[in-house]
Tab-separated table of C-alpha atoms in Angstrom:
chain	number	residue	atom	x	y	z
L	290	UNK	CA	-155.710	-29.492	16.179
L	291	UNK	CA	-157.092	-27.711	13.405
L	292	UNK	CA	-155.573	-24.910	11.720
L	293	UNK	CA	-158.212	-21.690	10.962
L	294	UNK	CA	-158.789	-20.300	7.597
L	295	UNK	CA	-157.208	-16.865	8.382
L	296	UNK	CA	-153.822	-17.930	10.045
L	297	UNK	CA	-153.376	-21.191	6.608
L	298	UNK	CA	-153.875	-18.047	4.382
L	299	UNK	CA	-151.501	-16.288	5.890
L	300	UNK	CA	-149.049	-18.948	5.689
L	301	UNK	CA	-149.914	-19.936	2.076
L	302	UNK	CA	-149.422	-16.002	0.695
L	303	UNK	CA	-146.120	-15.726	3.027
L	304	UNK	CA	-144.662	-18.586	1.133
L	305	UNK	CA	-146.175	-17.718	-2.251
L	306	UNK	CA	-144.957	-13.965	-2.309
L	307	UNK	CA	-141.434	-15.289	-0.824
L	308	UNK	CA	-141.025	-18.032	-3.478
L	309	UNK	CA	-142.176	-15.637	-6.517
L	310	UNK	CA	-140.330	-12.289	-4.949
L	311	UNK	CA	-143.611	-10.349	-5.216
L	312	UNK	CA	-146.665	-9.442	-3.489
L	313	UNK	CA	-149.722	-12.220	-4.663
L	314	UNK	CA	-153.454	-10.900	-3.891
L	315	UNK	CA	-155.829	-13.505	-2.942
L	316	UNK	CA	-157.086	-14.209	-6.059
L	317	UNK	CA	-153.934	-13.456	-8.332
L	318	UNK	CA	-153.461	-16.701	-10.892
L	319	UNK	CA	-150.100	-16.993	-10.765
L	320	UNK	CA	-150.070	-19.437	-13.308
L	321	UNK	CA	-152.000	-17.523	-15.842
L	322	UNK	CA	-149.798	-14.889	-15.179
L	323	UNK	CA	-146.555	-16.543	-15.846
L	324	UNK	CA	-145.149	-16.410	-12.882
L	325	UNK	CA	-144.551	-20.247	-12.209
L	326	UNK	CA	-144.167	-23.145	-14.056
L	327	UNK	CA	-144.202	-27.037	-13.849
L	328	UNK	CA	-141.118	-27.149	-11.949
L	329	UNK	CA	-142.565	-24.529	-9.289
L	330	UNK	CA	-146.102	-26.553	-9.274
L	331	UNK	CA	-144.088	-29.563	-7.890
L	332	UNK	CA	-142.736	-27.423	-5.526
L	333	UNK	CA	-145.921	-25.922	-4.488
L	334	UNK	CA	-147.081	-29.635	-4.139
L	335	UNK	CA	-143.994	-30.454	-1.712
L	336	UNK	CA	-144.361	-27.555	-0.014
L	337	UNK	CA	-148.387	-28.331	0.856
L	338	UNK	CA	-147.736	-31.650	1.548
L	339	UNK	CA	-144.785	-30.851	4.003
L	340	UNK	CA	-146.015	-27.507	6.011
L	341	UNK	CA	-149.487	-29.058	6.413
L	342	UNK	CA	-149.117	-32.412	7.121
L	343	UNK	CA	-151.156	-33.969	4.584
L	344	UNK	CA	-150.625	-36.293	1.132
L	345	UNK	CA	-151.482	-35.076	-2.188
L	346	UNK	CA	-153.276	-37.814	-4.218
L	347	UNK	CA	-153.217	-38.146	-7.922
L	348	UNK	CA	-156.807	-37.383	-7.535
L	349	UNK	CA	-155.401	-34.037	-5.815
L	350	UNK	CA	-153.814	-32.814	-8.781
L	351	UNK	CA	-156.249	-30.359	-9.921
L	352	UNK	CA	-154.799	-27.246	-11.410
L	353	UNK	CA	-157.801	-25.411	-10.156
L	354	UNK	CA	-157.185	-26.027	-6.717
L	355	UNK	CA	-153.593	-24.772	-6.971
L	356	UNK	CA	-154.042	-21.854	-9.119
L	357	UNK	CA	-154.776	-18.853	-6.486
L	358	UNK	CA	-154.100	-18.653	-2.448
L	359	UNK	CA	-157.443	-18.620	-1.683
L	360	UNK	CA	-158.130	-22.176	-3.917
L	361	UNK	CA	-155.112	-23.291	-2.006
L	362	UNK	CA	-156.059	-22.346	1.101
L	363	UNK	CA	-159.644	-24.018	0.617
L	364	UNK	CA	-158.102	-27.268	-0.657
L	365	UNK	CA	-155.409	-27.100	2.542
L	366	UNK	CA	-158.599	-26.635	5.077
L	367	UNK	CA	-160.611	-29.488	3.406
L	368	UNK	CA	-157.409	-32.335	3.001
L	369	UNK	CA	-156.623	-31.484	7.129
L	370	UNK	CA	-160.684	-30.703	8.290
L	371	UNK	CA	-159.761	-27.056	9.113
L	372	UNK	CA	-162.499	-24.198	9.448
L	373	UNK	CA	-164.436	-24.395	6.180
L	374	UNK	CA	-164.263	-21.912	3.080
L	375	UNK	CA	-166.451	-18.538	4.012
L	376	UNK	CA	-166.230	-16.957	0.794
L	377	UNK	CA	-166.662	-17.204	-2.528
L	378	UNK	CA	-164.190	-16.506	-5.114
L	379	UNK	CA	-164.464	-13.376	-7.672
L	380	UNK	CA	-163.714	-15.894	-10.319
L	381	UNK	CA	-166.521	-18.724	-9.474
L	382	UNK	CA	-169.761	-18.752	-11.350
């Protein structure tokens, strides 16, 4: 069963805004703002690989992809063939 784009975003920004002890928009880049470091981005890694079911590869290990809830959330729905992304982010060219 597939999950939807709307109920994995939900569950990434729960877990995001629990683990950092704030609010996170969409498109806030937690990393550029300081809020995590290395130790959290293995944790954010763990966290993917366990509450969705799926395997990181090296390959994976694209800050990009990590960076914001909604990169997150794309990256989740294309490793487990959920709905695909319907939007385009404020920061993509």
């Amino acid at each position: 069963m597939t999950r939807g784009h709307d109920e994995t975003f939900k569950e990434i920004t729960r877990f995001l805004s629990d683990a950092l002890r704030r609010p996170i928009g969409p498109d806030d880049d937690y990393f550029a703002l300081g809020l995590v470091d290395s130790l959290f981005a293995l944790e954010l890694v763990t966290y993917v690989e366990e509450r969705f079911s799926l395997t990181v590869e090296v390959e994976d290990l694209d800050l990009d992809s990590f960076r914001t809830a909604h990169r997150l959330t794309d990256f989740v729905l294309g490793k487990t063939g959920g709905d695909e992304p319907a939007r385009i982010h404020a920061d993509d060219h």
